[in-house]
PDB file of C-alpha atoms in Angstrom:
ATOM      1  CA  UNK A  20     110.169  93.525  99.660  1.00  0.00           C
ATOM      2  CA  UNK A  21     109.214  97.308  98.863  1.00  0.00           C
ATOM      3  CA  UNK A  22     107.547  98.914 101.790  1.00  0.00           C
ATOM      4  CA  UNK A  23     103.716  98.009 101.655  1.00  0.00           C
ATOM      5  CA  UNK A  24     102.838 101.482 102.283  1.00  0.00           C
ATOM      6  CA  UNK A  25     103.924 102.723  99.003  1.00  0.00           C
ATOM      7  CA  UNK A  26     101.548 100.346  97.225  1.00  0.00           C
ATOM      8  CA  UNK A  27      98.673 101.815  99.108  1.00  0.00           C
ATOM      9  CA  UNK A  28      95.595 103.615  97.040  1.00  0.00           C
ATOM     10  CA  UNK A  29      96.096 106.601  98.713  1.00  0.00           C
ATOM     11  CA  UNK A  30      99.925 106.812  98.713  1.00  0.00           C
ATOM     12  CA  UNK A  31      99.544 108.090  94.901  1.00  0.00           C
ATOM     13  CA  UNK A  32     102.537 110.687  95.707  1.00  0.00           C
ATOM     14  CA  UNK A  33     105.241 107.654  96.622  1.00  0.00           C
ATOM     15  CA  UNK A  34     104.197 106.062  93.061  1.00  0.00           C
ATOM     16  CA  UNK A  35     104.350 109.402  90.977  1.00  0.00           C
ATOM     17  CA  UNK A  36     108.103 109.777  92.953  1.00  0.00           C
ATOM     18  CA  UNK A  37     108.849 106.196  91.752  1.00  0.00           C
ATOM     19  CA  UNK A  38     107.486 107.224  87.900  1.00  0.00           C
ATOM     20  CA  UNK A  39     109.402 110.725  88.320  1.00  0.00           C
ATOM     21  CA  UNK A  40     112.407 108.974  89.357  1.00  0.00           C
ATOM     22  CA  UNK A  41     112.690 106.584  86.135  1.00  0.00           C
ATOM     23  CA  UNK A  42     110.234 108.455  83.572  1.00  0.00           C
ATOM     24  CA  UNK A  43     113.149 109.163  82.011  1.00  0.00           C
ATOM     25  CA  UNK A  44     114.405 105.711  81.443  1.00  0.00           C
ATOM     26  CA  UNK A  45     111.451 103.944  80.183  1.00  0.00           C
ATOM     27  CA  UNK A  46     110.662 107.036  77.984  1.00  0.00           C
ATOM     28  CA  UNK A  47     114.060 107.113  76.429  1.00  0.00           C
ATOM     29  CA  UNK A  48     114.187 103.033  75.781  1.00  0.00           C
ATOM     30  CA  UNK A  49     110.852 103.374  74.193  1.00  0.00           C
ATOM     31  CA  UNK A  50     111.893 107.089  72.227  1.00  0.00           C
ATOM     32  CA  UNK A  51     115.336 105.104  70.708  1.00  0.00           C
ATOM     33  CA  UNK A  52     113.303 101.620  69.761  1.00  0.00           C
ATOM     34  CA  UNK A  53     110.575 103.625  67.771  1.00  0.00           C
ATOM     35  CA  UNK A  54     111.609 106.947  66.722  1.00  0.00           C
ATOM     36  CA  UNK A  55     108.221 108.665  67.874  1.00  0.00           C
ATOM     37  CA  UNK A  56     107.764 110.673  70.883  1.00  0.00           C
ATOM     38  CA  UNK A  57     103.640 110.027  70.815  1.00  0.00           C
ATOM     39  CA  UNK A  58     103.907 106.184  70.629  1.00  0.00           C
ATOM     40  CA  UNK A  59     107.317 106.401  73.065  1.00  0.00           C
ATOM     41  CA  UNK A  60     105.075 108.178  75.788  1.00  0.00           C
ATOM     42  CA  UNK A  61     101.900 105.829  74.880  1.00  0.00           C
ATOM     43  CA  UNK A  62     104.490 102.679  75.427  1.00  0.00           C
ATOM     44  CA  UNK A  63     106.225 104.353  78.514  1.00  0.00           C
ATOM     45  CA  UNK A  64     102.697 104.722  80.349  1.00  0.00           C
ATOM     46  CA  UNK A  65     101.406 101.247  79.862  1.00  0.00           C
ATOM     47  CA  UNK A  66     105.033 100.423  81.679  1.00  0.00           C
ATOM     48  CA  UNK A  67     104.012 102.277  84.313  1.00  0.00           C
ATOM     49  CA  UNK A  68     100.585 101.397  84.506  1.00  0.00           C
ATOM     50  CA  UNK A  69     101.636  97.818  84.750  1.00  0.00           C
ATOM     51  CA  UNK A  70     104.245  98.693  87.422  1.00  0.00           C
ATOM     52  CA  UNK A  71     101.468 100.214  89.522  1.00  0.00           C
ATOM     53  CA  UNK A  72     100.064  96.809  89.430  1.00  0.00           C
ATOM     54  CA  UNK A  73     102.887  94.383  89.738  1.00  0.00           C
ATOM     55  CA  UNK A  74     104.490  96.526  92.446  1.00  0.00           C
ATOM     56  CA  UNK A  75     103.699  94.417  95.492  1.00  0.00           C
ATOM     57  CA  UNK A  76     105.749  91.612  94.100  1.00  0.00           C
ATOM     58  CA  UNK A  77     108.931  93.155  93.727  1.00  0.00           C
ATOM     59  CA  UNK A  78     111.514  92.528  95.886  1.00  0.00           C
ATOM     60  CA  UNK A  79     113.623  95.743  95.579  1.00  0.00           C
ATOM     61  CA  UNK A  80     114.311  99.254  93.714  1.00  0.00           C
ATOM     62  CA  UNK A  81     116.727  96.961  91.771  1.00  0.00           C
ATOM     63  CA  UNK A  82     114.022  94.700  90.756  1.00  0.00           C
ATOM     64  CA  UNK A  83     112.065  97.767  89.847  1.00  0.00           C
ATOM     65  CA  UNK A  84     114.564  98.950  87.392  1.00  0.00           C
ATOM     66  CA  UNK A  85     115.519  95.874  85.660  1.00  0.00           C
ATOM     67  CA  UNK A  86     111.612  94.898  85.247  1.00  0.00           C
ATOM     68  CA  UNK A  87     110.837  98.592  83.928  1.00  0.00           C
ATOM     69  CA  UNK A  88     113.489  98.066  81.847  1.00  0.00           C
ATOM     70  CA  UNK A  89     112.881  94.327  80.312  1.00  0.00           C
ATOM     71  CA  UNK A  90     109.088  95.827  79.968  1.00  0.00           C
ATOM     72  CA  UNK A  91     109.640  99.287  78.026  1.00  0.00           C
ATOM     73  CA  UNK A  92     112.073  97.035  75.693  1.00  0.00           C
ATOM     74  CA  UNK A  93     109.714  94.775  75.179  1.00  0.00           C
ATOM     75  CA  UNK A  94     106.515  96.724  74.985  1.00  0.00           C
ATOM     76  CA  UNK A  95     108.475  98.867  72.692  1.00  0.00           C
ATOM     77  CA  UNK A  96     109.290  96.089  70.199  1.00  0.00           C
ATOM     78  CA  UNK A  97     105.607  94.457  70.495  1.00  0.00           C
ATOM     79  CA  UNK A  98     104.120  97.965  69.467  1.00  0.00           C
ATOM     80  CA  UNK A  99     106.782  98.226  66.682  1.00  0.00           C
ATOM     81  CA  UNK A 100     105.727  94.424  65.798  1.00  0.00           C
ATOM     82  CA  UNK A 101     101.905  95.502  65.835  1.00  0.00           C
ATOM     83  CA  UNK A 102     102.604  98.582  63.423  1.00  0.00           C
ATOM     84  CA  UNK A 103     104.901  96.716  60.631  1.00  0.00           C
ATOM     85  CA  UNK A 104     104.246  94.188  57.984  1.00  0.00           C
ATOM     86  CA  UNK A 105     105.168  90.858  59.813  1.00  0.00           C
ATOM     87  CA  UNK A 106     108.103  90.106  57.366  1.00  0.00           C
ATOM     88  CA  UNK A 107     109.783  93.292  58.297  1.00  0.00           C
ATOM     89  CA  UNK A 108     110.979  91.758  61.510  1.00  0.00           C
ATOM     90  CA  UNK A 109     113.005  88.983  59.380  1.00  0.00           C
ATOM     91  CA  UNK A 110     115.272  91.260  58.100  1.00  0.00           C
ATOM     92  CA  UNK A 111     118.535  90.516  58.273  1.00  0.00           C
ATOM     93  CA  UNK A 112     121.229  92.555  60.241  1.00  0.00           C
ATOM     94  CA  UNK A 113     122.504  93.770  56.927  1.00  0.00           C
ATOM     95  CA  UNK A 114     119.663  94.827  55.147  1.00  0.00           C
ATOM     96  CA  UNK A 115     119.023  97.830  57.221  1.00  0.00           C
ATOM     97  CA  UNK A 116     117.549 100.923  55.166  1.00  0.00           C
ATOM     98  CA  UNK A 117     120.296 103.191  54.173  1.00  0.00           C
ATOM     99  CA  UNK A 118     120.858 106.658  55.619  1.00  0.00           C
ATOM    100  CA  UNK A 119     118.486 109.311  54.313  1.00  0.00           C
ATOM    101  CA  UNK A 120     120.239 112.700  54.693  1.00  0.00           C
ATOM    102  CA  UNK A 121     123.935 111.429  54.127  1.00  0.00           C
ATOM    103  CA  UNK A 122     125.646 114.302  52.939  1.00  0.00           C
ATOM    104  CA  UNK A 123     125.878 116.519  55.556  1.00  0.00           C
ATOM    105  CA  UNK A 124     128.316 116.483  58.675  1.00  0.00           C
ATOM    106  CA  UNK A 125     128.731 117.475  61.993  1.00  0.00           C
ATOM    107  CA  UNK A 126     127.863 115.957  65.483  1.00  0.00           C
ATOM    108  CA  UNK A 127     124.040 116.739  65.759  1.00  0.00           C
ATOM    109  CA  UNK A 128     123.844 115.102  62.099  1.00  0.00           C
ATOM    110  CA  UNK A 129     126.142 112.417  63.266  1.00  0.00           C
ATOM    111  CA  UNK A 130     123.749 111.753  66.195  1.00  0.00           C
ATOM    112  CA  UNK A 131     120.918 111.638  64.196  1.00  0.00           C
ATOM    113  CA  UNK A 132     122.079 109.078  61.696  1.00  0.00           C
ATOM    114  CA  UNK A 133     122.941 107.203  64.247  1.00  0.00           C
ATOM    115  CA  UNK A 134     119.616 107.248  66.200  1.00  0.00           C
ATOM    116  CA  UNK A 135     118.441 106.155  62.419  1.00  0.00           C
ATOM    117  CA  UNK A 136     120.586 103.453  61.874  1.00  0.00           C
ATOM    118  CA  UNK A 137     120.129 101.901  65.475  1.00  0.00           C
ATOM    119  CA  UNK A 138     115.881 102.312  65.088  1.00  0.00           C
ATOM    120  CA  UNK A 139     116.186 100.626  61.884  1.00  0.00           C
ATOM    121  CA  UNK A 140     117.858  97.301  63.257  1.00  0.00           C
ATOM    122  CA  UNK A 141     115.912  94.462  63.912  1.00  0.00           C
ATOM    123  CA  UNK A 142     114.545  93.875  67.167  1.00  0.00           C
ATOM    124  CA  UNK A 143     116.499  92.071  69.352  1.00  0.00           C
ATOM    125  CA  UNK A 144     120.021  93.657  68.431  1.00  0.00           C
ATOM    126  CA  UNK A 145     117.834  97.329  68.510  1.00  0.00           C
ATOM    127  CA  UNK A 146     116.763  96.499  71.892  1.00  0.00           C
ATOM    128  CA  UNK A 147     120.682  95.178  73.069  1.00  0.00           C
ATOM    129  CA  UNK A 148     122.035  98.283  71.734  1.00  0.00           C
ATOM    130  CA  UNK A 149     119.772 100.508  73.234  1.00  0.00           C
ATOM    131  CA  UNK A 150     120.192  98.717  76.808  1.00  0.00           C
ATOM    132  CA  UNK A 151     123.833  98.895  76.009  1.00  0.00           C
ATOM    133  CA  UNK A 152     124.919 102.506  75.228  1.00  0.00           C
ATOM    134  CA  UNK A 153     121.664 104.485  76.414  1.00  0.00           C
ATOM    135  CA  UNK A 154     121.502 102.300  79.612  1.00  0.00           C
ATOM    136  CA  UNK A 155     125.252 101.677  79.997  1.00  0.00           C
ATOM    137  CA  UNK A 156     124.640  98.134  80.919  1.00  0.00           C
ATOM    138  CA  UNK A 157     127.006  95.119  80.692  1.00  0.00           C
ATOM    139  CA  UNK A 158     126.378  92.025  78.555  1.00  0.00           C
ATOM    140  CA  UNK A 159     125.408  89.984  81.598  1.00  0.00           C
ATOM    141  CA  UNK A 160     122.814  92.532  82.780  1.00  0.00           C
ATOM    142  CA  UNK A 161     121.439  92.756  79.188  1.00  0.00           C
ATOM    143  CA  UNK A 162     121.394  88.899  78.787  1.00  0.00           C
ATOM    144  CA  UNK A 163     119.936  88.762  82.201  1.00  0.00           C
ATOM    145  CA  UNK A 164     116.779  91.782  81.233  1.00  0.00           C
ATOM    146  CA  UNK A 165     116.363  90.256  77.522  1.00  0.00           C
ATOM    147  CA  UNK A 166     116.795  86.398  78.798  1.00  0.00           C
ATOM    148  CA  UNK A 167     118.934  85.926  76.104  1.00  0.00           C
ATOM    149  CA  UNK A 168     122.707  83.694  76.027  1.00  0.00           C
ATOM    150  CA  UNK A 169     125.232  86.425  76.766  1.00  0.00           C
ATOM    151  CA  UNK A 170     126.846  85.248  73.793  1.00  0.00           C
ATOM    152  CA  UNK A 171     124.156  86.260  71.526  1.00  0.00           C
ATOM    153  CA  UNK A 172     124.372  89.659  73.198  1.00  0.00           C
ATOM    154  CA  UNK A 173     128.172  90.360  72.719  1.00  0.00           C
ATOM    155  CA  UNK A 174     127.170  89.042  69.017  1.00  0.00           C
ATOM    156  CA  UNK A 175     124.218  91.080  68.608  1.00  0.00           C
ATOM    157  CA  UNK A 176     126.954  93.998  69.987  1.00  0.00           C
ATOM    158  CA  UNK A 177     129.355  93.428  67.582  1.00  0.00           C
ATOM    159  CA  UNK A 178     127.121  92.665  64.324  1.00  0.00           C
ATOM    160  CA  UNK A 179     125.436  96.090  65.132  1.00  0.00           C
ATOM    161  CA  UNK A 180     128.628  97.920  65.656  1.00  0.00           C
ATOM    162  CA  UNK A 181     130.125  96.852  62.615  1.00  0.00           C
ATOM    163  CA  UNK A 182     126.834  97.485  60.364  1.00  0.00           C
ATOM    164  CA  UNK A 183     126.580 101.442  61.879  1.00  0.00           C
ATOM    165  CA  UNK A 184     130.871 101.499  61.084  1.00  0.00           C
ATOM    166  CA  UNK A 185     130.152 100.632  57.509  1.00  0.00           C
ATOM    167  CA  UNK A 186     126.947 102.165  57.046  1.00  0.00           C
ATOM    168  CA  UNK A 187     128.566 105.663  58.654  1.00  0.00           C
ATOM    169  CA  UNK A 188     131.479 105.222  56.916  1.00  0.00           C
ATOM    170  CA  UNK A 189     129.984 104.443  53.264  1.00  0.00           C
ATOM    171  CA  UNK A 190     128.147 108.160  53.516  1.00  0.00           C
ATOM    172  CA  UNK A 191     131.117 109.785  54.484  1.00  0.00           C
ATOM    173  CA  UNK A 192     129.648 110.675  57.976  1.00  0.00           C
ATOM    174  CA  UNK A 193     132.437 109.412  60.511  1.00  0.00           C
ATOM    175  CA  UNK A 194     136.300 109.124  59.616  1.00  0.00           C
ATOM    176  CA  UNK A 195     136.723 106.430  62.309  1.00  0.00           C
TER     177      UNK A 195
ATOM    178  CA  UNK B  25     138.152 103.458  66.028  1.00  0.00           C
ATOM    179  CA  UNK B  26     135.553 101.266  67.640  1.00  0.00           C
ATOM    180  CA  UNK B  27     135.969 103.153  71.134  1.00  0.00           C
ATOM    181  CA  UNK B  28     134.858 106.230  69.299  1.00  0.00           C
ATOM    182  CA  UNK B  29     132.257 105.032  67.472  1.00  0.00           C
ATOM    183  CA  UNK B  30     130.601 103.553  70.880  1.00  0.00           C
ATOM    184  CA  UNK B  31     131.175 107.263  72.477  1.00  0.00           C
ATOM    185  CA  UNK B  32     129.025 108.769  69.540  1.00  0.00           C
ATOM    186  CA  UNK B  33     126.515 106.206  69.780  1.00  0.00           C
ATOM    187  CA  UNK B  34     126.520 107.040  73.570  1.00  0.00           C
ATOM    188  CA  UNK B  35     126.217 110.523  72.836  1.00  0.00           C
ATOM    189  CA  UNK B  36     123.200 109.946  70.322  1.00  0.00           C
ATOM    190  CA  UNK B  37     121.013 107.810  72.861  1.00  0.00           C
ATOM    191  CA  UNK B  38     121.359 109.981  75.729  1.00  0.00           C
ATOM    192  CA  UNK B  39     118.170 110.049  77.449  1.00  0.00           C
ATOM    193  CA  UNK B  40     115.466 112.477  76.961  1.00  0.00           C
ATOM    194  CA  UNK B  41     112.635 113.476  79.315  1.00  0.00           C
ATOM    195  CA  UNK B  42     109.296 112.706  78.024  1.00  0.00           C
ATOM    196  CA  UNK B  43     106.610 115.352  77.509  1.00  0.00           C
ATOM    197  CA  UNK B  44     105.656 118.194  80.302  1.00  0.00           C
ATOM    198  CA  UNK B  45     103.135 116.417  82.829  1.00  0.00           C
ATOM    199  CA  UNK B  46     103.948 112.203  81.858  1.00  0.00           C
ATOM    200  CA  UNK B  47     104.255 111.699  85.508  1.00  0.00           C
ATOM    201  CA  UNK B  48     100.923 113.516  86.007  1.00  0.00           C
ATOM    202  CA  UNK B  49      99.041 111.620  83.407  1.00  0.00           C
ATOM    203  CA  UNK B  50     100.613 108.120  84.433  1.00  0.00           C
ATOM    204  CA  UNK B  51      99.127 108.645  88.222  1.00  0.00           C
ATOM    205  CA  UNK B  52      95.550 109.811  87.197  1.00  0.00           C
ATOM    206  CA  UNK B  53      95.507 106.884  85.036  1.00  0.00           C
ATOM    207  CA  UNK B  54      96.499 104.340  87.828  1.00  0.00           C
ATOM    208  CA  UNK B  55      94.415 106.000  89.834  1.00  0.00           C
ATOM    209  CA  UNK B  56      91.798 105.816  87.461  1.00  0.00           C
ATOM    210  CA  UNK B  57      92.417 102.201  86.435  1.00  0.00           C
ATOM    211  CA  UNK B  58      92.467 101.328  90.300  1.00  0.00           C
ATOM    212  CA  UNK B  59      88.751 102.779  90.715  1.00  0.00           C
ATOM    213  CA  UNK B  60      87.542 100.754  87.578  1.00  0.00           C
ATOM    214  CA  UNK B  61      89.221  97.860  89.091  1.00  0.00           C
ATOM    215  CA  UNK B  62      88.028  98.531  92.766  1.00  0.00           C
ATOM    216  CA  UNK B  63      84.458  96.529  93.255  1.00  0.00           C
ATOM    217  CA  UNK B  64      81.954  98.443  95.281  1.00  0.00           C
ATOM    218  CA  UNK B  65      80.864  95.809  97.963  1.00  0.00           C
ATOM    219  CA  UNK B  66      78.650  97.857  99.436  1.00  0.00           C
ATOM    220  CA  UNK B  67      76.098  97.772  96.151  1.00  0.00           C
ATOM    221  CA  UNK B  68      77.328  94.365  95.785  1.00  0.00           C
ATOM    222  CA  UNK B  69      75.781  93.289  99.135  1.00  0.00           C
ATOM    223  CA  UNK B  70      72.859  95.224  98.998  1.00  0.00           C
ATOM    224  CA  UNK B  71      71.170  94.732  95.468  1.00  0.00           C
ATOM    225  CA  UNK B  72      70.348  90.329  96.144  1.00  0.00           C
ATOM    226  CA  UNK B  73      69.434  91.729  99.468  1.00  0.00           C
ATOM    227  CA  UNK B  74      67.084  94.228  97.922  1.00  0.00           C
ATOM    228  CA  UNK B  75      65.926  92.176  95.249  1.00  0.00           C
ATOM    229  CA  UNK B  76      64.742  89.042  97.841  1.00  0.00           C
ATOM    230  CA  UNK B  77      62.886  92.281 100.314  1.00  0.00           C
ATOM    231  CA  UNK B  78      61.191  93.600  97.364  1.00  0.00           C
ATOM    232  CA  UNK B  79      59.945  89.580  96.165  1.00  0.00           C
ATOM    233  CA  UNK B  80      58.954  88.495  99.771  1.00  0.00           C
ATOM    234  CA  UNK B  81      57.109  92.202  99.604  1.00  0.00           C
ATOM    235  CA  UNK B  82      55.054  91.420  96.568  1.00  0.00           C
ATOM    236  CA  UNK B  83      54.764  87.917  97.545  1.00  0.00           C
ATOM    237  CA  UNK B  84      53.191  89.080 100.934  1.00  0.00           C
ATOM    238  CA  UNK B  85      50.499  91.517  98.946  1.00  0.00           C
ATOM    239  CA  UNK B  86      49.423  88.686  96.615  1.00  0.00           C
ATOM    240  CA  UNK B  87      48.637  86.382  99.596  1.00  0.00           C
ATOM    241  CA  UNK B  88      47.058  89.279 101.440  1.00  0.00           C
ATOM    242  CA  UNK B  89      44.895  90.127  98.077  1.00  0.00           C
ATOM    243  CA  UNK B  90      44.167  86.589  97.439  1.00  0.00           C
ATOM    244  CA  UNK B  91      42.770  85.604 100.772  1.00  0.00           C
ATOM    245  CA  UNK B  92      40.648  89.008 100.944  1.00  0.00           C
ATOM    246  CA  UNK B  93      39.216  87.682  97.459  1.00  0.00           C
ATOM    247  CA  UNK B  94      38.604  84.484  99.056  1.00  0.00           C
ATOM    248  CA  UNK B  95      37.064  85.943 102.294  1.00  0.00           C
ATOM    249  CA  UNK B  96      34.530  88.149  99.841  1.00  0.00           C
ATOM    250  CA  UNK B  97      33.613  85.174  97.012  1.00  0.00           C
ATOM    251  CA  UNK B  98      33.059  83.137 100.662  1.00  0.00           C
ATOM    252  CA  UNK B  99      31.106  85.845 101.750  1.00  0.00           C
ATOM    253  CA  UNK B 100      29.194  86.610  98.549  1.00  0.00           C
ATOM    254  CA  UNK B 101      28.429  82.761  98.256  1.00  0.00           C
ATOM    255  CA  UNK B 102      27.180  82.673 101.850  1.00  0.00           C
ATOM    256  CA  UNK B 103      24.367  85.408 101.112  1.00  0.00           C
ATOM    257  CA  UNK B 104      23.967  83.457  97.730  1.00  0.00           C
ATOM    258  CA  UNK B 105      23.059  80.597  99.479  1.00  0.00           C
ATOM    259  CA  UNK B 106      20.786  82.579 101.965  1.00  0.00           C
ATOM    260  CA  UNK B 107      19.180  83.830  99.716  1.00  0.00           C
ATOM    261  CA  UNK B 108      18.177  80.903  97.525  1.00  0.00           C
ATOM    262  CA  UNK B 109      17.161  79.139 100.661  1.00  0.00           C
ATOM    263  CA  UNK B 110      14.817  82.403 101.515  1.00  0.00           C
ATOM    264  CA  UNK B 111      13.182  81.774  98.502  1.00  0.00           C
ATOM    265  CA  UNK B 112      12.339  78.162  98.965  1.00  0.00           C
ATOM    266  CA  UNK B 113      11.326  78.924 102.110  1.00  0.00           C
ATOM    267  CA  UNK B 114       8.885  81.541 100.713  1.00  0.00           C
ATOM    268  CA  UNK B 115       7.691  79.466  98.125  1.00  0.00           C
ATOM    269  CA  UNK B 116       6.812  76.904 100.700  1.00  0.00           C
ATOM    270  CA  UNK B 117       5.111  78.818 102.819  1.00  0.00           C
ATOM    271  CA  UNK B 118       2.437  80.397 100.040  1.00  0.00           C
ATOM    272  CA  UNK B 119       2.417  76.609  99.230  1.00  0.00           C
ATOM    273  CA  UNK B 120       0.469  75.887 102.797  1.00  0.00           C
ATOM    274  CA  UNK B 121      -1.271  79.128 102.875  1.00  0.00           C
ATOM    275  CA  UNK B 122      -3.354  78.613  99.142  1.00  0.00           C
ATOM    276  CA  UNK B 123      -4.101  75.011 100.417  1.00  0.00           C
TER     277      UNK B 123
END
C-alpha cells in the first residue's frame, strides 16, 4: 500500500509530484489516440482527477502506472467514441482514411503520417499500438492494461503494422 | 524492413509534455473537487439543532401569550360578572326603598 500520508488533503505537493512525475505519460497516450492537444489535456486531467480519488486503494507506484495507463487509454477512446458517429468505430482495420499530404518526404513528414495513420485506426488496435511503441510495453503488459487475450494483441500488432507498411509504402513515403 | 518501420513509429509517438502549468491546474482541481466533496459537519449539526431551539422558542411565546389572554378574558369576565351582580343588587335595593 502507498504511504497514507500522501493521500492526505493537505499533502497536495506529494500528489502534484506523483502528476509531475507521469503528466507526461497520460498526456502523450491521450495526444497519440486523438490528435488534439485541448481534448488530450481535458482527457489527461480527468485521469488524474480520478487518481486523486482512487489513490488509497492502490497497492504500489506499479499499480499507479498501469491504472493511469489502462485509464488515459480508455478515457481517450470513450471521448473519441462520444465525438464520432457511432458507426465510425466499426470500421474495419483496412478502411483507414488515406494519407492527406503524401507527397512530400523526410523524417518530420514521415512522423507525421505516421501519427495520422496510427490516430485513424480503430480503437482497440490504436490504443495497442500506442501502449506498444510510445509506452514500450510487451504484449503481456498490454493484454494485461487492455484485459484483452494476448493473442488479440500480437494480432492487433501485426494487422496495424502491416496496414501503416502498405499505406506508407503506397504514397511513396518509406522505402522499407 | 519491419524493424525499421517499428523504430519510425517509435520515433513518431515519442512523448510530449502537455501544456505549461497541467500539473498546476490538475491539483487546484483536486483540491477543488475535494472541498465540494468535503461535507461541513459543523453546519450539518447545528442547523436541526437550530431549527428545534427556534420551534420550542416560538412554541414557548404562544403558550406564554395564550395563557396571558386567558388570565385577562378571566379577568375581564370576573368584573363582568361583578358588575352585573352590582346592578341587581341596586335594582333590589330601590325595589325596598319605593315600597
Amino acid at each position: 500500500m502507498l504511504s497514507p500520508e500522501l493521500f492526505s488533503v493537505g499533502e497536495s505537493d506529494a500528489f502534484a509530484a506523483l502528476v509531475k512525475k507521469h503528466q507526461s505519460m497520460v498526456f502523450s497516450i491521450a495526444y497519440a489516440a486523438l490528435r488534439d492537444r485541448s481534448a488530450a489535456e481535458e482527457v489527461a486531467q480527468d485521469v488524474f482527477l480520478e487518481l486523486h480519488r482512487v489513490l488509497p486503494v492502490l497497492d504500489s507506484p506499479a499499480h499507479v502506472v498501469n491504472w493511469l495507463r489502462r485509464a488515459a487509454a480508455h478515457r481517450s477512446i470513450d471521448r473519441q467514441r462520444r465525438q464520432q458517429r457511432w458507426w465510425r468505430s466499426f470500421w474495419p482495420l483496412e478502411q483507414a482514411p488515406e494519407l492527406a499530404a503524401p507527397d512530400a518526404g523526410g523524417d518530420v513528414l514521415l512522423a507525421e503520417a505516421l501519427r495520422q495513420l496510427i490516430a485513424s485506426l480503430p480503437a482497440k488496435p490504436r490504443l495497442v499500438m500506442i501502449l506498444r511503441y510510445q509506452e514500450d510495453m510487451e504484449a503481456t503488459e498490454i493484454a494485461e492494461v487492455l484485459k484483452m487475450p494476448i493473442g488479440t494483441v500480437k494480432s492487433h500488432v501485426q494487422r496495424s503494422l502491416k496496414l501503416l507498411r502498405d499505406k506508407l509504402a503506397r504514397h511513396g513515403e518509406i522505402s522499407i | 524492413m519491419s524493424k525499421n518501420l517499428e523504430d519510425q513509429i517509435r520515433d513518431a509517438l515519442r512523448p510530449q509534455d502537455p501544456p505549461e502549468g497541467f500539473a498546476e491546474r490538475v491539483v487546484l482541481k483536486s483540491q477543488a473537487a475535494l472541498r465540494a466533496e468535503t461535507p461541513r459537519p459543523r453546519f450539518r449539526i447545528l442547523w436541526p439543532a437550530a431549527t428545534v431551539a427556534a420551534t420550542a422558542a416560538l412554541a414557548l411565546s404562544i403558550s406564554i401569550e395564550y395563557h396571558s389572554l386567558q388570565e385577562q378574558w378571566a379577568g375581564r369576565q370576573a368584573i363582568q360578572a361583578l358588575q352585573i351582580a352590582s346592578e341587581e343588587l341596586n335594582t333590589a335595593r330601590n325595589k325596598v326603598l319605593n315600597q
